[in-house]
Coordinates of C-alpha atoms and ligand atoms in Angstrom, one line a residue:
M52 CA 11.9 -1.4 -1.3
I53 CA 11.8 -5.2 -1.3
L54 CA 9.8 -6.3 1.8
P55 CA 12.2 -7.7 4.4
W56 CA 10.6 -11.2 4.3
Q57 CA 10.9 -11.4 0.5
T58 CA 14.6 -10.9 0.1
A59 CA 15.4 -14.6 -0.4
Q60 CA 12.8 -14.9 -3.1
W61 CA 14.0 -11.7 -4.8
Q62 CA 17.6 -12.9 -4.8
Q63 CA 16.5 -16.2 -6.3
L64 CA 14.6 -14.5 -9.3
V65 CA 17.3 -11.9 -9.9
S66 CA 20.0 -14.5 -10.0
R67 CA 18.0 -16.7 -12.3
Q68 CA 17.4 -13.8 -14.6
R69 CA 21.1 -12.8 -14.6
Q70 CA 22.1 -16.4 -15.5
G71 CA 19.5 -16.5 -18.3
K72 CA 17.6 -19.2 -16.5
L73 CA 14.4 -17.3 -15.8
A74 CA 11.4 -19.4 -16.8
H75 CA 8.7 -18.0 -19.1
A76 CA 6.2 -18.4 -16.3
V77 CA 6.8 -18.0 -12.5
L78 CA 4.1 -19.0 -10.0
L79 CA 4.3 -17.0 -6.7
S80 CA 2.4 -18.8 -4.0
G81 CA 1.8 -18.4 -0.3
A82 CA -0.8 -17.1 2.1
Q83 CA -2.9 -14.1 1.4
G84 CA -1.6 -10.7 2.7
L85 CA 2.1 -11.4 2.3
G86 CA 2.6 -9.0 -0.6
K87 CA 3.0 -11.4 -3.5
R88 CA 1.3 -9.1 -5.9
Q89 CA 3.6 -6.2 -4.8
F90 CA 6.6 -8.5 -5.3
A91 CA 5.4 -9.4 -8.8
E92 CA 5.0 -5.8 -9.7
Q93 CA 8.4 -4.9 -8.4
F94 CA 10.0 -7.7 -10.3
A95 CA 8.2 -6.6 -13.5
E96 CA 9.5 -3.1 -13.0
S97 CA 13.0 -4.4 -12.5
L98 CA 12.7 -6.4 -15.8
L99 CA 11.6 -3.3 -17.7
C100 CA 13.8 -0.7 -16.1
H101 CA 16.8 0.6 -18.1
D102 CA 18.9 1.6 -15.2
K103 CA 18.6 -1.0 -12.5
G104 CA 20.3 -0.2 -9.2
E105 CA 22.1 -2.5 -6.9
N106 CA 20.1 -5.6 -6.1
A107 CA 18.3 -5.1 -9.4
A108 CA 15.7 -2.7 -8.0
A109 CA 14.1 -0.4 -10.6
C110 CA 15.5 3.1 -10.7
G111 CA 12.1 4.9 -10.8
Q112 CA 13.5 7.6 -13.1
C113 CA 14.3 6.2 -16.5
R114 CA 11.9 6.5 -19.4
A115 CA 10.6 2.9 -18.7
C116 CA 10.0 3.6 -15.1
L117 CA 8.2 6.9 -15.8
L118 CA 5.9 5.1 -18.2
L119 CA 5.3 2.4 -15.6
K120 CA 4.4 5.1 -13.0
A121 CA 2.1 6.8 -15.5
G122 CA 0.4 3.4 -16.2
S123 CA 1.2 3.7 -19.8
H124 CA 4.1 1.3 -20.4
P125 CA 3.2 -0.8 -23.4
D126 CA 5.1 -3.9 -22.3
I127 CA 3.3 -4.7 -19.1
K128 CA -0.2 -6.3 -18.8
Y129 CA -2.4 -7.1 -15.9
I130 CA -4.8 -10.0 -16.1
E131 CA -6.9 -9.6 -12.9
P132 CA -10.6 -9.9 -12.1
E133 CA -12.5 -6.8 -13.2
E134 CA -14.0 -6.7 -9.8
E135 CA -12.5 -8.1 -6.6
G136 CA -13.5 -11.7 -5.9
K137 CA -14.8 -12.2 -9.5
A138 CA -13.5 -14.6 -12.1
I139 CA -10.7 -14.0 -14.6
K140 CA -12.5 -14.6 -17.9
V141 CA -11.3 -16.3 -21.0
D142 CA -11.4 -13.1 -23.1
Q143 CA -8.9 -11.5 -20.7
V144 CA -6.5 -14.4 -21.2
R145 CA -7.1 -14.5 -25.0
A146 CA -6.0 -10.8 -25.1
L147 CA -2.6 -12.1 -24.1
T148 CA -2.0 -13.4 -27.6
D149 CA -2.4 -10.0 -29.1
F150 CA -0.2 -8.6 -26.4
T151 CA 2.6 -11.0 -26.9
V152 CA 2.5 -11.5 -30.6
L153 CA 1.0 -8.4 -32.2
S154 CA 2.0 -5.3 -30.2
A155 CA 5.3 -3.7 -30.8
Q156 CA 7.8 -3.7 -28.0
F157 CA 8.8 -0.4 -26.5
D158 CA 12.5 -1.2 -26.3
Q159 CA 13.1 -4.7 -27.5
G160 CA 13.3 -5.9 -23.9
Y161 CA 11.0 -8.0 -21.9
K162 CA 7.2 -8.1 -21.9
V163 CA 5.7 -8.9 -18.6
V164 CA 2.2 -10.2 -17.7
L165 CA 0.9 -10.3 -14.1
I166 CA -1.9 -12.8 -13.6
G167 CA -3.7 -13.2 -10.4
P168 CA -5.2 -14.2 -8.2
A169 CA -4.5 -17.2 -10.5
E170 CA -7.1 -19.4 -8.8
N171 CA -9.8 -16.9 -10.0
M172 CA -9.3 -18.0 -13.6
N173 CA -12.4 -19.9 -14.7
R174 CA -12.0 -23.2 -16.5
A175 CA -12.0 -21.7 -20.0
A176 CA -9.5 -19.0 -18.9
A177 CA -7.2 -21.6 -17.4
N178 CA -7.3 -23.8 -20.5
S179 CA -6.6 -20.8 -22.7
L180 CA -3.6 -19.9 -20.5
L181 CA -2.4 -23.4 -20.8
K182 CA -2.1 -23.0 -24.5
T183 CA 0.0 -19.8 -24.0
L184 CA 2.2 -21.7 -21.6
E185 CA 2.7 -24.5 -24.0
E186 CA 3.9 -22.1 -26.7
P187 CA 5.7 -19.4 -24.8
A188 CA 6.5 -16.2 -26.7
E189 CA 10.1 -15.0 -26.7
N190 CA 11.1 -12.6 -24.0
T191 CA 7.6 -12.7 -22.4
I192 CA 7.5 -13.4 -18.7
L193 CA 4.3 -14.4 -17.0
L194 CA 4.1 -13.8 -13.3
L195 CA 1.2 -15.7 -11.7
Y196 CA 0.3 -15.2 -8.1
T197 CA -2.0 -17.3 -5.9
H198 CA -2.9 -18.2 -2.3
A199 CA -4.7 -21.3 -3.4
P200 CA -2.4 -23.3 -5.7
Q201 CA -4.4 -26.4 -5.0
R202 CA -7.2 -24.9 -7.1
L203 CA -4.9 -24.4 -10.2
L204 CA -4.7 -27.0 -12.9
A205 CA -1.8 -29.3 -12.4
T206 CA -0.8 -28.8 -16.0
I207 CA -0.5 -25.1 -15.4
K208 CA 1.6 -25.6 -12.2
S209 CA 4.0 -28.0 -13.9
R210 CA 4.8 -25.4 -16.5
C211 CA 5.7 -22.7 -14.0
Q212 CA 8.8 -22.1 -11.9
R213 CA 7.6 -22.1 -8.3
L214 CA 8.4 -19.4 -5.8
N215 CA 6.9 -19.9 -2.3
F216 CA 6.3 -17.1 0.3
V217 CA 5.9 -17.8 4.0
A218 CA 4.7 -15.5 6.7
P219 CA 7.6 -13.7 8.6
T220 CA 8.1 -14.2 12.3
Y221 CA 5.8 -12.3 14.7
T222 CA 8.7 -10.1 15.8
L223 CA 9.8 -9.2 12.2
S224 CA 6.2 -8.5 11.2
T225 CA 5.3 -6.3 14.2
E226 CA 8.6 -4.3 13.8
W227 CA 7.8 -3.7 10.2
L228 CA 4.3 -2.6 10.9
K229 CA 5.5 -0.2 13.5
Q230 CA 7.9 1.3 10.9
Q231 CA 4.8 1.9 8.8
S232 CA 3.3 3.8 11.8
V233 CA 0.7 1.2 12.6
A234 CA -0.5 1.6 16.2
N235 CA -1.5 -1.7 17.9
A236 CA 0.6 -3.6 15.4
E237 CA 0.4 -6.8 17.5
Q238 CA -3.3 -6.9 17.4
W239 CA -3.7 -6.0 13.7
L240 CA -1.2 -8.8 12.9
E241 CA -3.2 -11.3 14.9
I242 CA -6.4 -10.2 13.3
A243 CA -4.8 -10.7 9.9
D244 CA -3.6 -14.2 10.8
G245 CA 0.1 -13.2 10.8
A246 CA 0.1 -11.7 7.3
P247 CA 1.7 -8.2 7.5
I248 CA 0.4 -6.7 4.3
A249 CA -3.1 -7.7 5.2
A250 CA -2.6 -6.3 8.7
L251 CA -1.3 -3.0 7.2
N252 CA -4.4 -2.7 5.0
L253 CA -6.8 -3.5 7.9
A254 CA -5.0 -1.0 10.1
R255 CA -5.1 1.7 7.4
N256 CA -8.8 1.2 6.9
D257 CA -9.1 1.3 10.7
D258 CA -11.9 -1.1 10.7
E259 CA -13.2 -0.7 14.2
S260 CA -15.8 -3.5 13.9
I261 CA -13.2 -6.2 13.0
A262 CA -10.9 -5.0 15.9
S263 CA -13.7 -5.1 18.4
R264 CA -14.8 -8.5 17.2
Y265 CA -11.3 -9.8 17.7
E266 CA -11.0 -8.2 21.1
S267 CA -14.3 -9.6 22.4
G268 CA -13.8 -13.0 20.6
L269 CA -12.4 -14.9 23.6
D270 CA -14.9 -13.2 26.0
T271 CA -17.7 -14.5 23.8
L272 CA -16.2 -18.0 23.8
E273 CA -15.8 -18.0 27.5
A274 CA -19.4 -16.8 27.9
L275 CA -20.4 -19.8 25.8
Q276 CA -18.6 -22.2 28.1
S277 CA -20.3 -20.7 31.1
R278 CA -23.7 -20.9 29.4
Q279 CA -24.2 -17.2 29.3
R280 CA -24.3 -17.2 25.5
D281 CA -25.8 -19.8 23.2
P282 CA -24.1 -21.3 20.1
V283 CA -27.0 -20.5 17.7
S284 CA -26.8 -16.7 18.2
I285 CA -23.0 -16.6 18.0
A286 CA -23.1 -18.7 14.9
A287 CA -25.6 -16.3 13.3
E288 CA -23.3 -13.4 14.2
W289 CA -20.3 -15.1 12.7
Q290 CA -22.2 -15.9 9.6
K291 CA -23.2 -12.3 9.1
K292 CA -19.6 -11.2 9.2
D293 CA -16.6 -13.1 8.0
S294 CA -17.1 -16.6 9.4
L295 CA -13.9 -18.0 7.9
R296 CA -11.9 -15.4 9.7
A297 CA -13.7 -16.1 13.0
V298 CA -12.9 -19.8 12.7
K299 CA -9.3 -18.9 11.8
W300 CA -9.0 -16.9 15.0
L301 CA -10.5 -19.7 17.0
T302 CA -8.0 -22.1 15.4
N303 CA -5.0 -19.9 16.3
W304 CA -6.3 -19.5 19.9
V305 CA -6.7 -23.2 20.3
M306 CA -3.2 -23.8 19.0
D307 CA -1.9 -21.2 21.5
I308 CA -3.9 -22.8 24.4
I309 CA -2.3 -26.1 23.5
R310 CA 1.2 -24.5 23.4
L311 CA 0.7 -22.9 26.8
A312 CA -0.8 -26.2 28.3
Q313 CA 2.3 -28.0 27.2
G314 CA 4.6 -25.4 28.8
G315 CA 5.3 -23.3 25.8
S316 CA 6.6 -19.7 26.3
V317 CA 4.8 -16.5 25.3
A318 CA 7.3 -16.1 22.5
S319 CA 5.9 -19.3 20.9
L320 CA 2.4 -17.9 20.7
S321 CA 0.8 -16.6 17.5
C322 CA -1.6 -14.4 19.5
P323 CA 0.4 -13.0 22.5
S324 CA -1.9 -10.0 22.9
Q325 CA -4.5 -12.5 24.2
Q326 CA -2.0 -14.1 26.6
S327 CA -3.9 -13.8 29.9
R328 CA -7.2 -15.2 28.6
L329 CA -5.4 -17.9 26.8
T330 CA -3.4 -18.9 29.9
S331 CA -6.5 -19.2 32.0
L332 CA -8.1 -21.4 29.3
A333 CA -4.9 -23.5 29.2
N334 CA -5.2 -24.1 32.9
R335 CA -8.9 -25.2 32.7
L336 CA -9.1 -27.3 29.5
D337 CA -7.9 -30.8 28.9
V338 CA -5.1 -30.9 26.4
D339 CA -6.2 -34.2 24.7
G340 CA -9.6 -32.7 24.2
L341 CA -8.0 -29.7 22.6
H342 CA -6.0 -31.7 20.2
A343 CA -9.2 -33.5 19.0
Y344 CA -11.0 -30.2 18.8
L345 CA -8.2 -28.8 16.6
A346 CA -8.6 -31.6 14.1
H347 CA -12.3 -30.8 14.0
L348 CA -11.5 -27.1 13.3
Y349 CA -9.2 -28.0 10.4
E350 CA -11.9 -30.1 8.8
A351 CA -14.6 -27.5 9.5
S352 CA -12.4 -24.7 7.9
R353 CA -11.9 -26.9 4.8
L354 CA -15.7 -27.4 4.5
L355 CA -16.4 -23.7 5.1
G356 CA -14.4 -22.9 2.0
T357 CA -16.7 -25.0 -0.1
T358 CA -20.1 -23.8 -1.4
Q359 CA -22.3 -26.8 -0.7
V360 CA -22.2 -26.6 3.1
N361 CA -24.8 -25.3 5.5
Q362 CA -22.7 -22.6 7.2
Q363 CA -25.0 -22.0 10.1
L364 CA -25.1 -25.6 11.1
L365 CA -21.3 -26.0 10.7
L366 CA -20.6 -23.0 12.9
E367 CA -23.1 -24.2 15.5
E368 CA -21.3 -27.5 15.7
I369 CA -17.9 -25.8 16.1
L370 CA -19.4 -23.8 19.0
I371 CA -21.2 -26.6 20.6
R372 CA -18.0 -28.7 20.6
W373 CA -16.2 -25.7 22.1
S374 CA -18.7 -25.4 24.9
A375 CA -18.4 -29.2 25.6
L376 CA -14.6 -29.3 25.7
P377 CA -13.4 -31.6 28.6
K378 CA -12.0 -29.7 31.6
N379 CA -8.9 -30.6 33.6
R380 CA -9.5 -32.6 36.7
L381 CA -8.1 -30.6 39.6
Ligands
ZN225 ZN1 14.2 2.6 -14.4

């Protein structure tokens, strides 16, 4: 099943392939947790299947599909970090040459390579891939996926057909999550920053600690404004957990507070489950101050993603500025 928010991208690739216009390399990009890898895998299966159904979906029953299911199809290769979060090494990319040139094809059809997260390629790996892209092997399709295309070499990007993925609407996402039997779909979606596959994974792992951090997040921030909590201890807590995620939540809440302050409806919010707390903040806080704070949050998030920054200090500054946000004059 193609995910409901990926049908346009699917149609695009299928029609390119039918017209013989499929590039040797396709780069799938978009936020984390939208299902790009799953999409790449489904498209690879479609290319290798002998008996594609309507809409080019793989049949799941032919010889090729059975080999795919068993993980023993000779014409598909995965170039992914050996451990999550680790680099893709040059040896892994070099093995591509053997795969495309030396190994025999199963049925004279396509060979497909999945590469990702592509931004995890180290410099040597990226340079090695570039050589492959410059001299593409016949009938070999490289499917790269990334959520950080800005970290890829421009020369790699320019040799790929681009396919962008965007997060579906709140309604579509929560409906889909409910179809997957996710309870509290709204909250999991908000925790995952609007990315449904990420929300599904979090819900299936039923990570209580992340759910309770999200639920108590705005309480903590309100306690900070009323001086019942201090920025240093909250920053230390954030740093122990996933500080980028905490800042992302704060950013989404601030955007929602601005929307509400400017008369936006609940339907316009990205975190409607927090509506009552957000509304009371929207009544209290000055909207110009919030805009300036939002700009600060964007810059801080960018810095948090780099390695040379003192995270504790950066988080403290975010929290001190939050506690000092100008109030509305009544
Ligand atoms: Zn098949």
